Amino acid sequence: LESMHLDDNSLGKSSQCAEFLKSLFEAMDQGRLPKLERLYLSGNNLGEPDTGIIQSLTVSLHTLKILDLSDNGLGKSSQCAGLLNSLFSAKHQSRLPKLERLHLSCNQLGKTPREDMELLIHSLSTIKCSTLCQLYLDDNGLGHNPSLCTELMKSLCQAVLENRLPELWDLNLSGNSLDAAPGAITAL
């Protein structure tokens, strides 16, 4: 099994489905799905509170090259910052050593509480991912908090300029109301 499409199944709304996902992530962490390279989980309400899905996703996903978490309402989850920190933080990059494409579009990240967004900004300021080619952060309303959006863009740009994302060639920030955060545009 190299590719698994579980899109648009509302897996985050059912405790049984949440347990299935936790088991899937555990199997991946234990190397029982050694060829799984593409995991598509968009549109599953993974940001729903109290499911534990977000925490279970932070295990090692050694074989993944593509991870699609778009349209999951991650910005409304209190665990969102921890997930994003585990995906972006340099100290956790060994969990996703082959990741080439990460989809985080349409997750309402602009609604993430200030302290969580600050953790994300800190994580991006230390990111080092030699394999990431495509990062999709589009349609997240990032411009709705101008000061944090500016800091986020600065962290991303700094990571690129310092060659901590040497393979990144596609960064999608469209649909984020960046015009509401002029400092973010300047950072780009």
CSV table of C-alpha atoms in Angstrom, one decimal:
chain,number,residue,atom,x,y,z
A,1,LEU,CA,0.0,0.0,0.0
A,2,GLU,CA,1.6,3.2,-1.2
A,3,SER,CA,-1.3,5.7,-1.2
A,4,MET,CA,-4.3,6.0,1.1
A,5,HIS,CA,-7.2,8.4,0.4
A,6,LEU,CA,-9.5,8.9,3.3
A,7,ASP,CA,-10.7,12.4,2.3
A,8,ASP,CA,-14.1,13.8,3.2
A,9,ASN,CA,-15.1,11.1,5.6
A,10,SER,CA,-15.7,13.2,8.8
A,11,LEU,CA,-13.4,10.8,10.6
A,12,GLY,CA,-12.9,13.4,13.4
A,13,LYS,CA,-16.6,13.3,14.4
A,14,SER,CA,-16.9,9.7,15.4
A,15,SER,CA,-15.0,8.1,18.3
A,16,GLN,CA,-14.7,4.8,16.3
A,17,CYS,CA,-13.2,6.6,13.3
A,18,ALA,CA,-10.9,8.5,15.6
A,19,GLU,CA,-9.7,5.1,17.0
A,20,PHE,CA,-9.2,3.8,13.5
A,21,LEU,CA,-7.0,6.8,12.6
A,22,LYS,CA,-5.0,6.4,15.9
A,23,SER,CA,-4.4,2.7,15.0
A,24,LEU,CA,-3.3,3.7,11.5
A,25,PHE,CA,-0.8,6.2,12.8
A,26,GLU,CA,0.5,3.7,15.3
A,27,ALA,CA,0.9,1.1,12.6
A,28,MET,CA,2.9,3.6,10.5
A,29,ASP,CA,5.0,4.4,13.5
A,30,GLN,CA,5.8,0.8,14.1
A,31,GLY,CA,6.7,0.2,10.5
A,32,ARG,CA,3.8,-2.0,9.6
A,33,LEU,CA,3.0,0.1,6.5
A,34,PRO,CA,6.5,0.4,5.1
A,35,LYS,CA,5.5,1.5,1.6
A,36,LEU,CA,2.9,4.1,2.5
A,37,GLU,CA,4.1,7.4,1.0
A,38,ARG,CA,0.9,9.4,0.4
A,39,LEU,CA,-1.8,10.0,3.1
A,40,TYR,CA,-4.8,12.1,2.2
A,41,LEU,CA,-6.9,13.2,5.1
A,42,SER,CA,-8.5,16.4,3.9
A,43,GLY,CA,-12.1,17.2,5.0
A,44,ASN,CA,-12.2,15.0,8.0
A,45,ASN,CA,-12.8,17.5,10.9
A,46,LEU,CA,-9.6,16.4,12.6
A,47,GLY,CA,-9.6,19.7,14.5
A,48,GLU,CA,-12.6,18.6,16.5
A,49,PRO,CA,-11.9,18.8,20.2
A,50,ASP,CA,-11.3,15.8,22.5
A,51,THR,CA,-10.8,13.2,19.8
A,52,GLY,CA,-7.1,12.8,20.4
A,53,ILE,CA,-6.4,12.5,16.7
A,54,ILE,CA,-4.2,15.5,16.6
A,55,GLN,CA,-2.0,14.1,19.4
A,56,SER,CA,-1.7,10.7,17.7
A,57,LEU,CA,-0.6,12.3,14.4
A,58,THR,CA,2.6,13.5,16.0
A,59,VAL,CA,4.1,10.0,15.9
A,60,SER,CA,6.8,9.2,13.5
A,61,LEU,CA,5.6,8.9,9.9
A,62,HIS,CA,8.9,7.8,8.4
A,63,THR,CA,7.7,6.8,5.0
A,64,LEU,CA,5.4,9.7,4.1
A,65,LYS,CA,6.2,12.0,1.2
A,66,ILE,CA,2.8,13.6,0.9
A,67,LEU,CA,0.6,14.5,3.9
A,68,ASP,CA,-2.7,16.3,3.2
A,69,LEU,CA,-4.4,17.7,6.2
A,70,SER,CA,-6.3,20.4,4.4
A,71,ASP,CA,-9.8,21.5,5.3
A,72,ASN,CA,-9.8,20.0,8.8
A,73,GLY,CA,-10.5,23.0,11.0
A,74,LEU,CA,-7.1,22.6,12.7
A,75,GLY,CA,-7.1,26.3,13.6
A,76,LYS,CA,-10.0,25.8,16.0
A,77,SER,CA,-8.3,22.9,17.9
A,78,SER,CA,-6.4,23.6,21.1
A,79,GLN,CA,-4.0,20.9,20.0
A,80,CYS,CA,-3.3,22.6,16.7
A,81,ALA,CA,-0.1,24.3,17.9
A,82,GLY,CA,1.3,21.1,19.2
A,83,LEU,CA,0.7,19.4,15.9
A,84,LEU,CA,2.2,22.2,13.8
A,85,ASN,CA,5.1,22.4,16.2
A,86,SER,CA,5.7,18.6,15.7
A,87,LEU,CA,5.5,19.0,11.9
A,88,PHE,CA,7.7,22.1,11.6
A,89,SER,CA,10.1,22.1,14.6
A,90,ALA,CA,13.7,21.2,13.7
A,91,LYS,CA,13.9,18.9,16.7
A,92,HIS,CA,11.0,16.9,15.4
A,93,GLN,CA,12.0,16.7,11.7
A,94,SER,CA,13.2,13.1,12.1
A,95,ARG,CA,9.5,12.1,12.4
A,96,LEU,CA,8.9,13.1,8.7
A,97,PRO,CA,12.3,12.6,7.1
A,98,LYS,CA,11.0,12.1,3.6
A,99,LEU,CA,8.2,14.7,3.6
A,100,GLU,CA,8.0,16.5,0.2
A,101,ARG,CA,4.5,17.9,0.2
A,102,LEU,CA,2.4,19.2,3.1
A,103,HIS,CA,-1.1,20.5,2.6
A,104,LEU,CA,-2.5,22.7,5.4
A,105,SER,CA,-4.9,24.7,3.3
A,106,CYS,CA,-8.3,25.8,4.5
A,107,ASN,CA,-7.7,25.1,8.2
A,108,GLN,CA,-8.6,28.5,9.7
A,109,LEU,CA,-5.1,28.9,11.0
A,110,GLY,CA,-5.8,32.6,11.2
A,111,LYS,CA,-8.2,31.9,14.0
A,112,THR,CA,-5.6,30.0,16.0
A,113,PRO,CA,-5.2,31.6,19.5
A,114,ARG,CA,-2.3,34.0,19.9
A,115,GLU,CA,-0.2,31.7,22.1
A,116,ASP,CA,-0.6,28.8,19.7
A,117,MET,CA,0.3,31.0,16.7
A,118,GLU,CA,3.4,32.2,18.6
A,119,LEU,CA,4.4,28.5,19.0
A,120,LEU,CA,4.0,28.0,15.3
A,121,ILE,CA,6.1,31.1,14.5
A,122,HIS,CA,8.8,29.8,16.8
A,123,SER,CA,8.7,26.4,15.1
A,124,LEU,CA,9.0,28.0,11.7
A,125,SER,CA,11.9,30.0,12.9
A,126,THR,CA,13.8,26.8,13.6
A,127,ILE,CA,12.5,24.6,10.8
A,128,LYS,CA,15.0,22.5,8.9
A,129,CYS,CA,13.5,20.2,6.3
A,130,SER,CA,15.8,19.2,3.5
A,131,THR,CA,13.1,17.3,1.6
A,132,LEU,CA,10.0,19.7,1.7
A,133,CYS,CA,9.3,20.9,-1.8
A,134,GLN,CA,5.7,22.1,-1.5
A,135,LEU,CA,4.0,23.8,1.4
A,136,TYR,CA,0.3,24.8,1.0
A,137,LEU,CA,-1.0,27.3,3.6
A,138,ASP,CA,-3.6,28.9,1.3
A,139,ASP,CA,-7.1,30.0,2.4
A,140,ASN,CA,-6.3,30.1,6.1
A,141,GLY,CA,-7.2,33.7,6.9
A,142,LEU,CA,-3.7,34.4,8.1
A,143,GLY,CA,-4.1,38.1,7.4
A,144,HIS,CA,-6.8,38.5,10.0
A,145,ASN,CA,-4.2,38.9,12.7
A,146,PRO,CA,-1.7,41.4,11.0
A,147,SER,CA,1.1,41.3,13.6
A,148,LEU,CA,1.2,37.6,13.9
A,149,CYS,CA,0.9,37.1,10.2
A,150,THR,CA,3.9,39.4,9.6
A,151,GLU,CA,5.9,37.4,12.1
A,152,LEU,CA,4.8,34.2,10.4
A,153,MET,CA,5.9,35.4,7.0
A,154,LYS,CA,9.2,36.6,8.4
A,155,SER,CA,9.9,33.2,9.8
A,156,LEU,CA,9.0,31.5,6.6
A,157,CYS,CA,11.2,33.8,4.5
A,158,GLN,CA,14.1,33.5,7.0
A,159,ALA,CA,13.9,29.7,6.7
A,160,VAL,CA,14.1,30.0,2.9
A,161,LEU,CA,16.9,32.6,3.0
A,162,GLU,CA,19.0,30.6,5.4
A,163,ASN,CA,18.6,27.5,3.3
A,164,ARG,CA,16.7,25.5,5.9
A,165,LEU,CA,14.2,24.6,3.3
A,166,PRO,CA,16.6,24.0,0.4
A,167,GLU,CA,14.1,22.1,-1.8
A,168,LEU,CA,11.1,24.3,-1.3
A,169,TRP,CA,9.9,25.5,-4.7
A,170,ASP,CA,6.2,25.9,-4.2
A,171,LEU,CA,4.8,28.0,-1.3
A,172,ASN,CA,1.1,28.7,-1.6
A,173,LEU,CA,-0.2,31.6,0.5
A,174,SER,CA,-3.1,32.6,-1.7
A,175,GLY,CA,-6.4,33.5,-0.2
A,176,ASN,CA,-5.0,34.7,3.1
A,177,SER,CA,-6.0,38.4,3.1
A,178,LEU,CA,-2.3,39.3,3.2
A,179,ASP,CA,-3.3,42.8,2.1
A,180,ALA,CA,-4.7,43.2,5.6
A,181,ALA,CA,-1.2,42.7,7.0
A,182,PRO,CA,1.1,45.0,5.0
A,183,GLY,CA,4.1,43.9,7.0
A,184,ALA,CA,3.6,40.3,5.8
A,185,ILE,CA,3.8,41.5,2.2
A,186,THR,CA,7.0,43.4,3.0
A,187,ALA,CA,8.4,40.3,4.6
A,188,LEU,CA,7.8,38.3,1.4
